[in-house]
Amino acid sequence: MRSVNKLEVALVLDNTGSMGSKLGSGDKKIDALIDASKDLVDTLSAAAARASETDAVKIAVVPFSMTVNVGSTYSSANWITGTMPTSSDYGDDVFGSAQNRFTLLTQTGLSWAGCVESRPDPYDISDAAPNSATPASMFIPYFAPDEPDDDKVTKSGSNKYRDARTNWWGEIYNNWITDDKTKSKDWFTRQGNTSKYAANNKSKVISDAKNGTNYGPNAGCGITSVLRMTNVRTSAGATTVKNKLDDMVATGNTNVAMGTVWGWHMVSPNAPFADGSAYGTKNVSKVMVLLTDGDNVMSETSNPNDGTYSGYGYIWQKRLKNASNVALDAGATGTDRRNAMDSRQKKTCAAAKAKGVIIYSIGVGVSAHSKGILQECASTSDKYYDVTDSAQLAAVFDAIAGSIQNLRIAK
């Protein structure tokens, strides 16, 4: 006997900077992705409209790059804390002591753009509900610290700067407020000094930090926010999802692991959103469509931070663990960082699948290495799609839409 399943679908889509380039004869990858995803929404919306259930198909959207934007409206939610937990599980704090990031933002006249940082192991690969009694399970707002000032003396033939007090040459990436250089010669002391965020220093915040996400506490948070599961039975619901897809832009580095776990959060019955049906609910299929065009990246730089700030903070904070569950530190190679992120991604996929989430994965011009990771993430071999030309995305999403519709028919 056959029955009809309801569908809970999360579209987990790479919005990194490389998606702004073309692949083959087609459009820019991000544009082709938007069009193909909207066609999938239309197909599933039409199926929902024909169904007898009023909530036959729900769709969520998770754009990701080096972090994920949950939306700035959640600053007061009970699952987010402005203060980084003191637990050693969360790694070393940039500020040395607990500081409320929302307070620092308010003092400098800035606001939170909505991005979050990765939870520590094991919560970064889990949909376990955040609980204030377990600080490491809570989410914290993304806050890219002000890096030490430079004295604008360029080194011949490079874009590097010499710090006048430390006589150190290197790259300054996120210098967005004037330091008090009389305080210390030490990079980390000056970077972690919170007095520069005082309210009377508002005039020292550079305009680029006030007007965007290239510099300032929101540097790296240029992606559009997620959309929670939305009923697409009506054209209004489908339009809401498609409008979110239209908002997507290509920016930042790649953190597929973080995108994956937030895709899982979308269909999970657990907080922060708790929008999904309980696991094991009869006649409900949970689906994740995961797309990326590149390798996981946690950048390296020649300054003491040894990288730019990301969803894992700085590498020296020891918040990213490898396959052996050892935290990486400054000096870790680019390959070590990629492999550690790959491990988090694979563990997240495995954990979600163990809960019954069906994963389709799509590699858009990816390396053989990333192809292997995505194939491992897919629920079955036929649920991985290899794209070598962005023009192929329309057919791939059409095939996935058809396959997802077939999940509605349960034997």
C-alpha positions as a Python dict, from the first residue, in 0.01 Angstrom:
ca = {
    (1, 'M'): (0, 0, 0),
    (2, 'R'): (130, 348, -81),
    (3, 'S'): (104, 663, 127),
    (4, 'V'): (199, 1022, 59),
    (5, 'N'): (488, 1186, 242),
    (6, 'K'): (525, 1546, 341),
    (7, 'L'): (854, 1710, 245),
    (8, 'E'): (1083, 1931, 454),
    (9, 'V'): (1356, 2062, 223),
    (10, 'A'): (1667, 2273, 292),
    (11, 'L'): (1854, 2430, 0),
    (12, 'V'): (2213, 2474, 124),
    (13, 'L'): (2383, 2689, -137),
    (14, 'D'): (2739, 2812, -180),
    (15, 'N'): (2747, 3193, -198),
    (16, 'T'): (3125, 3234, -194),
    (17, 'G'): (3316, 3479, -409),
    (18, 'S'): (3409, 3219, -669),
    (19, 'M'): (3040, 3169, -746),
    (20, 'G'): (3055, 3509, -915),
    (21, 'S'): (3263, 3363, -1200),
    (22, 'K'): (3151, 3173, -1508),
    (23, 'L'): (3196, 2801, -1566),
    (24, 'G'): (3195, 2689, -1927),
    (25, 'S'): (2943, 2839, -2167),
    (26, 'G'): (2679, 2931, -1912),
    (27, 'D'): (2607, 3235, -1697),
    (28, 'K'): (2789, 3323, -1379),
    (29, 'K'): (2754, 3031, -1142),
    (30, 'I'): (2554, 3230, -886),
    (31, 'D'): (2308, 3348, -1153),
    (32, 'A'): (2263, 2999, -1295),
    (33, 'L'): (2216, 2867, -941),
    (34, 'I'): (1947, 3123, -863),
    (35, 'D'): (1753, 3042, -1180),
    (36, 'A'): (1781, 2665, -1133),
    (37, 'S'): (1682, 2683, -766),
    (38, 'K'): (1378, 2895, -846),
    (39, 'D'): (1267, 2639, -1104),
    (40, 'L'): (1295, 2368, -837),
    (41, 'V'): (1079, 2579, -604),
    (42, 'D'): (816, 2619, -876),
    (43, 'T'): (812, 2245, -941),
    (44, 'L'): (772, 2156, -573),
    (45, 'S'): (518, 2434, -522),
    (46, 'A'): (304, 2295, -805),
    (47, 'A'): (322, 1950, -645),
    (48, 'A'): (221, 2098, -308),
    (49, 'A'): (-76, 2277, -466),
    (50, 'R'): (-204, 1944, -600),
    (51, 'A'): (-170, 1770, -263),
    (52, 'S'): (-454, 1717, -21),
    (53, 'E'): (-237, 1824, 274),
    (54, 'T'): (-212, 2197, 340),
    (55, 'D'): (156, 2170, 435),
    (56, 'A'): (281, 1909, 189),
    (57, 'V'): (607, 2087, 103),
    (58, 'K'): (815, 2331, 305),
    (59, 'I'): (1142, 2480, 181),
    (60, 'A'): (1425, 2657, 365),
    (61, 'V'): (1722, 2840, 214),
    (62, 'V'): (2073, 2849, 365),
    (63, 'P'): (2321, 3066, 175),
    (64, 'F'): (2673, 3011, 311),
    (65, 'S'): (3026, 3137, 262),
    (66, 'M'): (3281, 3163, 545),
    (67, 'T'): (2992, 3180, 789),
    (68, 'V'): (2610, 3176, 791),
    (69, 'N'): (2376, 3471, 844),
    (70, 'V'): (2078, 3376, 1063),
    (71, 'G'): (1932, 3727, 1057),
    (72, 'S'): (1992, 4024, 1285),
    (73, 'T'): (1641, 3999, 1432),
    (74, 'Y'): (1759, 3714, 1656),
    (75, 'S'): (1990, 3925, 1874),
    (76, 'S'): (1760, 3871, 2174),
    (77, 'A'): (1684, 3503, 2110),
    (78, 'N'): (1735, 3268, 2403),
    (79, 'W'): (1969, 3048, 2197),
    (80, 'I'): (2226, 3317, 2130),
    (81, 'T'): (2462, 3476, 2381),
    (82, 'G'): (2658, 3794, 2329),
    (83, 'T'): (2934, 3671, 2557),
    (84, 'M'): (3170, 3401, 2435),
    (85, 'P'): (3151, 3113, 2687),
    (86, 'T'): (3458, 3086, 2909),
    (87, 'S'): (3462, 2710, 2854),
    (88, 'S'): (3794, 2595, 2710),
    (89, 'D'): (3587, 2407, 2452),
    (90, 'Y'): (3528, 2739, 2276),
    (91, 'G'): (3901, 2804, 2236),
    (92, 'D'): (4102, 3113, 2325),
    (93, 'D'): (3910, 3439, 2338),
    (94, 'V'): (4046, 3733, 2137),
    (95, 'F'): (3969, 3961, 2430),
    (96, 'G'): (4124, 3745, 2702),
    (97, 'S'): (3819, 3785, 2925),
    (98, 'A'): (3449, 3748, 2861),
    (99, 'Q'): (3308, 4045, 2669),
    (100, 'N'): (2954, 4096, 2547),
    (101, 'R'): (2984, 4146, 2173),
    (102, 'F'): (2648, 4320, 2148),
    (103, 'T'): (2770, 4571, 2407),
    (104, 'L'): (3090, 4637, 2212),
    (105, 'L'): (2884, 4693, 1898),
    (106, 'T'): (2648, 4933, 2071),
    (107, 'Q'): (2937, 5131, 2219),
    (108, 'T'): (3089, 5185, 1876),
    (109, 'G'): (2757, 5280, 1720),
    (110, 'L'): (2747, 4971, 1498),
    (111, 'S'): (2498, 4686, 1470),
    (112, 'W'): (2514, 4311, 1426),
    (113, 'A'): (2464, 4200, 1065),
    (114, 'G'): (2326, 3859, 1169),
    (115, 'C'): (2613, 3616, 1114),
    (116, 'V'): (2707, 3358, 1375),
    (117, 'E'): (3022, 3167, 1456),
    (118, 'S'): (3063, 2793, 1466),
    (119, 'R'): (2985, 2617, 1791),
    (120, 'P'): (3273, 2414, 1939),
    (121, 'D'): (3314, 2039, 1903),
    (122, 'P'): (3092, 1837, 1924),
    (123, 'Y'): (2812, 2090, 1875),
    (124, 'D'): (2949, 2214, 1540),
    (125, 'I'): (2855, 1879, 1385),
    (126, 'S'): (2527, 1833, 1570),
    (127, 'D'): (2170, 1964, 1574),
    (128, 'A'): (2164, 1945, 1955),
    (129, 'A'): (1952, 2224, 2099),
    (130, 'P'): (2138, 2515, 2259),
    (131, 'N'): (2099, 2531, 2635),
    (132, 'S'): (2227, 2811, 2857),
    (133, 'A'): (2314, 2551, 3122),
    (134, 'T'): (2571, 2417, 2873),
    (135, 'P'): (2753, 2731, 2752),
    (136, 'A'): (2937, 2553, 2471),
    (137, 'S'): (2604, 2463, 2310),
    (138, 'M'): (2503, 2828, 2268),
    (139, 'F'): (2548, 3031, 1950),
    (140, 'I'): (2752, 3352, 1955),
    (141, 'P'): (2727, 3650, 1718),
    (142, 'Y'): (3001, 3690, 1462),
    (143, 'F'): (3239, 3969, 1567),
    (144, 'A'): (3554, 4033, 1365),
    (145, 'P'): (3790, 4222, 1599),
    (146, 'D'): (3971, 4540, 1512),
    (147, 'E'): (4327, 4450, 1419),
    (148, 'P'): (4624, 4669, 1526),
    (149, 'D'): (4691, 4993, 1342),
    (150, 'D'): (4975, 5041, 1097),
    (151, 'D'): (5182, 5351, 1030),
    (152, 'K'): (5108, 5352, 656),
    (153, 'V'): (5473, 5295, 561),
    (154, 'T'): (5463, 5061, 264),
    (155, 'K'): (5732, 4805, 196),
    (156, 'S'): (5862, 4832, -159),
    (157, 'G'): (5683, 4604, -402),
    (158, 'S'): (5412, 4482, -167),
    (159, 'N'): (5091, 4582, 3),
    (160, 'K'): (5233, 4515, 347),
    (161, 'Y'): (5276, 4764, 629),
    (162, 'R'): (5522, 4819, 911),
    (163, 'D'): (5382, 4872, 1256),
    (164, 'A'): (5568, 5169, 1400),
    (165, 'R'): (5597, 5024, 1751),
    (166, 'T'): (5667, 4656, 1684),
    (167, 'N'): (5881, 4702, 1370),
    (168, 'W'): (5690, 4408, 1222),
    (169, 'W'): (5608, 4371, 854),
    (170, 'G'): (5284, 4205, 756),
    (171, 'E'): (4933, 4238, 626),
    (172, 'I'): (4664, 4434, 808),
    (173, 'Y'): (4320, 4308, 705),
    (174, 'N'): (4060, 4451, 940),
    (175, 'N'): (4188, 4771, 1101),
    (176, 'W'): (3865, 4960, 1160),
    (177, 'I'): (3913, 5166, 1476),
    (178, 'T'): (4206, 5371, 1604),
    (179, 'D'): (4414, 5195, 1869),
    (180, 'D'): (4577, 5354, 2168),
    (181, 'K'): (4934, 5282, 2064),
    (182, 'T'): (5071, 5389, 2401),
    (183, 'K'): (4923, 5081, 2568),
    (184, 'S'): (5141, 4801, 2435),
    (185, 'K'): (5383, 4692, 2167),
    (186, 'D'): (5232, 4344, 2156),
    (187, 'W'): (5000, 4260, 1862),
    (188, 'F'): (4762, 4042, 2062),
    (189, 'T'): (4744, 4282, 2355),
    (190, 'R'): (4652, 4570, 2127),
    (191, 'Q'): (4410, 4356, 1929),
    (192, 'G'): (4239, 4236, 2246),
    (193, 'N'): (4224, 4575, 2416),
    (194, 'T'): (3854, 4653, 2462),
    (195, 'S'): (3895, 5015, 2571),
    (196, 'K'): (3918, 5121, 2205),
    (197, 'Y'): (3553, 5013, 2165),
    (198, 'A'): (3442, 5268, 2425),
    (199, 'A'): (3149, 5493, 2338),
    (200, 'N'): (3369, 5804, 2331),
    (201, 'N'): (3568, 5648, 2045),
    (202, 'K'): (3278, 5635, 1799),
    (203, 'S'): (3442, 5904, 1588),
    (204, 'K'): (3744, 5678, 1541),
    (205, 'V'): (3546, 5405, 1363),
    (206, 'I'): (3632, 5423, 992),
    (207, 'S'): (3348, 5487, 750),
    (208, 'D'): (3397, 5154, 570),
    (209, 'A'): (3313, 4974, 893),
    (210, 'K'): (2990, 5172, 925),
    (211, 'N'): (2872, 5124, 569),
    (212, 'G'): (2928, 4759, 481),
    (213, 'T'): (3083, 4421, 550),
    (214, 'N'): (3430, 4459, 397),
    (215, 'Y'): (3571, 4608, 718),
    (216, 'G'): (3454, 4622, 1075),
    (217, 'P'): (3298, 4370, 1315),
    (218, 'N'): (3083, 4233, 1032),
    (219, 'A'): (3374, 4183, 790),
    (220, 'G'): (3300, 3858, 608),
    (221, 'C'): (2925, 3875, 676),
    (222, 'G'): (2815, 3996, 335),
    (223, 'I'): (2586, 3702, 261),
    (224, 'T'): (2209, 3717, 271),
    (225, 'S'): (2033, 3568, 571),
    (226, 'V'): (1876, 3224, 588),
    (227, 'L'): (1508, 3163, 526),
    (228, 'R'): (1336, 2925, 766),
    (229, 'M'): (1110, 2653, 630),
    (230, 'T'): (831, 2812, 431),
    (231, 'N'): (512, 2645, 311),
    (232, 'V'): (512, 2666, -70),
    (233, 'R'): (158, 2539, -130),
    (234, 'T'): (55, 2892, -231),
    (235, 'S'): (217, 3119, -486),
    (236, 'A'): (285, 3365, -203),
    (237, 'G'): (492, 3106, -18),
    (238, 'A'): (682, 3011, -331),
    (239, 'T'): (747, 3379, -404),
    (240, 'T'): (892, 3428, -56),
    (241, 'V'): (1143, 3150, -119),
    (242, 'K'): (1229, 3274, -467),
    (243, 'N'): (1279, 3628, -342),
    (244, 'K'): (1532, 3496, -91),
    (245, 'L'): (1714, 3316, -371),
    (246, 'D'): (1719, 3637, -575),
    (247, 'D'): (1890, 3812, -282),
    (248, 'M'): (2193, 3583, -295),
    (249, 'V'): (2532, 3737, -377),
    (250, 'A'): (2879, 3588, -425),
    (251, 'T'): (3121, 3687, -147),
    (252, 'G'): (3376, 3539, 92),
    (253, 'N'): (3557, 3209, 145),
    (254, 'T'): (3414, 2857, 164),
    (255, 'N'): (3295, 2681, 480),
    (256, 'V'): (3077, 2394, 358),
    (257, 'A'): (3078, 2235, 703),
    (258, 'M'): (2902, 2533, 857),
    (259, 'G'): (2654, 2554, 571),
    (260, 'T'): (2575, 2185, 611),
    (261, 'V'): (2504, 2199, 982),
    (262, 'W'): (2274, 2499, 935),
    (263, 'G'): (2092, 2313, 659),
    (264, 'W'): (2037, 2040, 915),
    (265, 'H'): (1916, 2296, 1172),
    (266, 'M'): (1649, 2406, 922),
    (267, 'V'): (1481, 2065, 906),
    (268, 'S'): (1556, 1965, 1265),
    (269, 'P'): (1286, 1948, 1533),
    (270, 'N'): (1536, 2100, 1778),
    (271, 'A'): (1612, 2463, 1859),
    (272, 'P'): (1724, 2715, 1749),
    (273, 'F'): (1428, 2707, 1510),
    (274, 'A'): (1257, 2375, 1586),
    (275, 'D'): (1066, 2397, 1257),
    (276, 'G'): (1107, 2034, 1157),
    (277, 'S'): (878, 1746, 1243),
    (278, 'A'): (998, 1510, 1514),
    (279, 'Y'): (1242, 1249, 1388),
    (280, 'G'): (1063, 929, 1297),
    (281, 'T'): (733, 1105, 1224),
    (282, 'K'): (540, 886, 986),
    (283, 'N'): (510, 1008, 627),
    (284, 'V'): (764, 1292, 655),
    (285, 'S'): (1082, 1308, 445),
    (286, 'K'): (1360, 1549, 541),
    (287, 'V'): (1582, 1655, 250),
    (288, 'M'): (1898, 1862, 210),
    (289, 'V'): (2026, 1983, -127),
    (290, 'L'): (2392, 2081, -80),
    (291, 'L'): (2582, 2270, -351),
    (292, 'T'): (2937, 2407, -358),
    (293, 'D'): (3190, 2508, -621),
    (294, 'G'): (3513, 2470, -426),
    (295, 'D'): (3730, 2335, -147),
    (296, 'N'): (3684, 2433, 215),
    (297, 'V'): (3910, 2729, 298),
    (298, 'M'): (4038, 2890, 617),
    (299, 'S'): (4278, 3152, 486),
    (300, 'E'): (4642, 3201, 576),
    (301, 'T'): (4811, 3541, 615),
    (302, 'S'): (5156, 3668, 707),
    (303, 'N'): (5048, 3853, 1021),
    (304, 'P'): (5039, 3712, 1377),
    (305, 'N'): (4674, 3607, 1338),
    (306, 'D'): (4787, 3372, 1058),
    (307, 'G'): (4458, 3423, 880),
    (308, 'T'): (4152, 3641, 844),
    (309, 'Y'): (3859, 3609, 1083),
    (310, 'S'): (3594, 3351, 989),
    (311, 'G'): (3319, 3138, 1136),
    (312, 'Y'): (3593, 2955, 1328),
    (313, 'G'): (3749, 3280, 1448),
    (314, 'Y'): (4126, 3295, 1401),
    (315, 'I'): (4323, 2973, 1362),
    (316, 'W'): (4525, 3049, 1678),
    (317, 'Q'): (4208, 3037, 1886),
    (318, 'K'): (4214, 2658, 1839),
    (319, 'R'): (3844, 2629, 1757),
    (320, 'L'): (3879, 2399, 1454),
    (321, 'K'): (3953, 2032, 1519),
    (322, 'N'): (4090, 1781, 1271),
    (323, 'A'): (3986, 1421, 1208),
    (324, 'S'): (4186, 1311, 1515),
    (325, 'N'): (3996, 1567, 1725),
    (326, 'V'): (4310, 1776, 1775),
    (327, 'A'): (4261, 2154, 1758),
    (328, 'L'): (4463, 2333, 1491),
    (329, 'D'): (4683, 2626, 1591),
    (330, 'A'): (4877, 2904, 1419),
    (331, 'G'): (5116, 2759, 1164),
    (332, 'A'): (4873, 2496, 1040),
    (333, 'T'): (4910, 2461, 665),
    (334, 'G'): (4634, 2542, 421),
    (335, 'T'): (4598, 2170, 352),
    (336, 'D'): (4568, 2094, 724),
    (337, 'R'): (4295, 2354, 755),
    (338, 'R'): (4106, 2225, 453),
    (339, 'N'): (4128, 1865, 574),
    (340, 'A'): (4003, 1960, 919),
    (341, 'M'): (3704, 2141, 771),
    (342, 'D'): (3643, 1845, 541),
    (343, 'S'): (3634, 1621, 847),
    (344, 'R'): (3374, 1843, 1015),
    (345, 'Q'): (3168, 1842, 695),
    (346, 'K'): (3178, 1463, 659),
    (347, 'K'): (3089, 1411, 1024),
    (348, 'T'): (2796, 1651, 993),
    (349, 'C'): (2667, 1476, 683),
    (350, 'A'): (2697, 1137, 852),
    (351, 'A'): (2517, 1256, 1165),
    (352, 'A'): (2233, 1414, 966),
    (353, 'K'): (2189, 1103, 753),
    (354, 'A'): (2182, 891, 1068),
    (355, 'K'): (1879, 1097, 1174),
    (356, 'G'): (1708, 1021, 843),
    (357, 'V'): (1796, 1334, 644),
    (358, 'I'): (1828, 1255, 272),
    (359, 'I'): (2119, 1448, 117),
    (360, 'Y'): (2162, 1540, -249),
    (361, 'S'): (2501, 1698, -323),
    (362, 'I'): (2621, 1898, -623),
    (363, 'G'): (2979, 1984, -714),
    (364, 'V'): (3014, 2277, -954),
    (365, 'G'): (3353, 2258, -1121),
    (366, 'V'): (3505, 2113, -804),
    (367, 'S'): (3840, 1941, -758),
    (368, 'A'): (3866, 1564, -738),
    (369, 'H'): (3924, 1609, -365),
    (370, 'S'): (3601, 1801, -305),
    (371, 'K'): (3412, 1566, -534),
    (372, 'G'): (3504, 1281, -302),
    (373, 'I'): (3378, 1472, 4),
    (374, 'L'): (3049, 1554, -167),
    (375, 'Q'): (3002, 1196, -286),
    (376, 'E'): (3050, 1080, 72),
    (377, 'C'): (2793, 1334, 191),
    (378, 'A'): (2529, 1220, -58),
    (379, 'S'): (2285, 961, 73),
    (380, 'T'): (2346, 733, -227),
    (381, 'S'): (2579, 747, -526),
    (382, 'D'): (2299, 856, -759),
    (383, 'K'): (2230, 1157, -539),
    (384, 'Y'): (2563, 1321, -624),
    (385, 'Y'): (2572, 1545, -933),
    (386, 'D'): (2891, 1663, -1102),
    (387, 'V'): (2853, 1993, -1291),
    (388, 'T'): (3122, 2099, -1539),
    (389, 'D'): (2931, 2387, -1701),
    (390, 'S'): (2697, 2624, -1519),
    (391, 'A'): (2446, 2573, -1801),
    (392, 'Q'): (2398, 2218, -1664),
    (393, 'L'): (2254, 2343, -1334),
    (394, 'A'): (1902, 2378, -1475),
    (395, 'A'): (1889, 2010, -1572),
    (396, 'V'): (2048, 1900, -1244),
    (397, 'F'): (1796, 2087, -1031),
    (398, 'D'): (1515, 1960, -1251),
    (399, 'A'): (1633, 1603, -1191),
    (400, 'I'): (1658, 1664, -817),
    (401, 'A'): (1311, 1819, -809),
    (402, 'G'): (1176, 1508, -979),
    (403, 'S'): (1357, 1280, -737),
    (404, 'I'): (1231, 1477, -438),
    (405, 'Q'): (876, 1452, -570),
    (406, 'N'): (919, 1075, -586),
    (407, 'L'): (997, 1079, -213),
    (408, 'R'): (636, 1186, -163),
    (409, 'I'): (527, 837, -265),
    (410, 'A'): (610, 593, 14),
    (411, 'K'): (562, 220, -24),
}
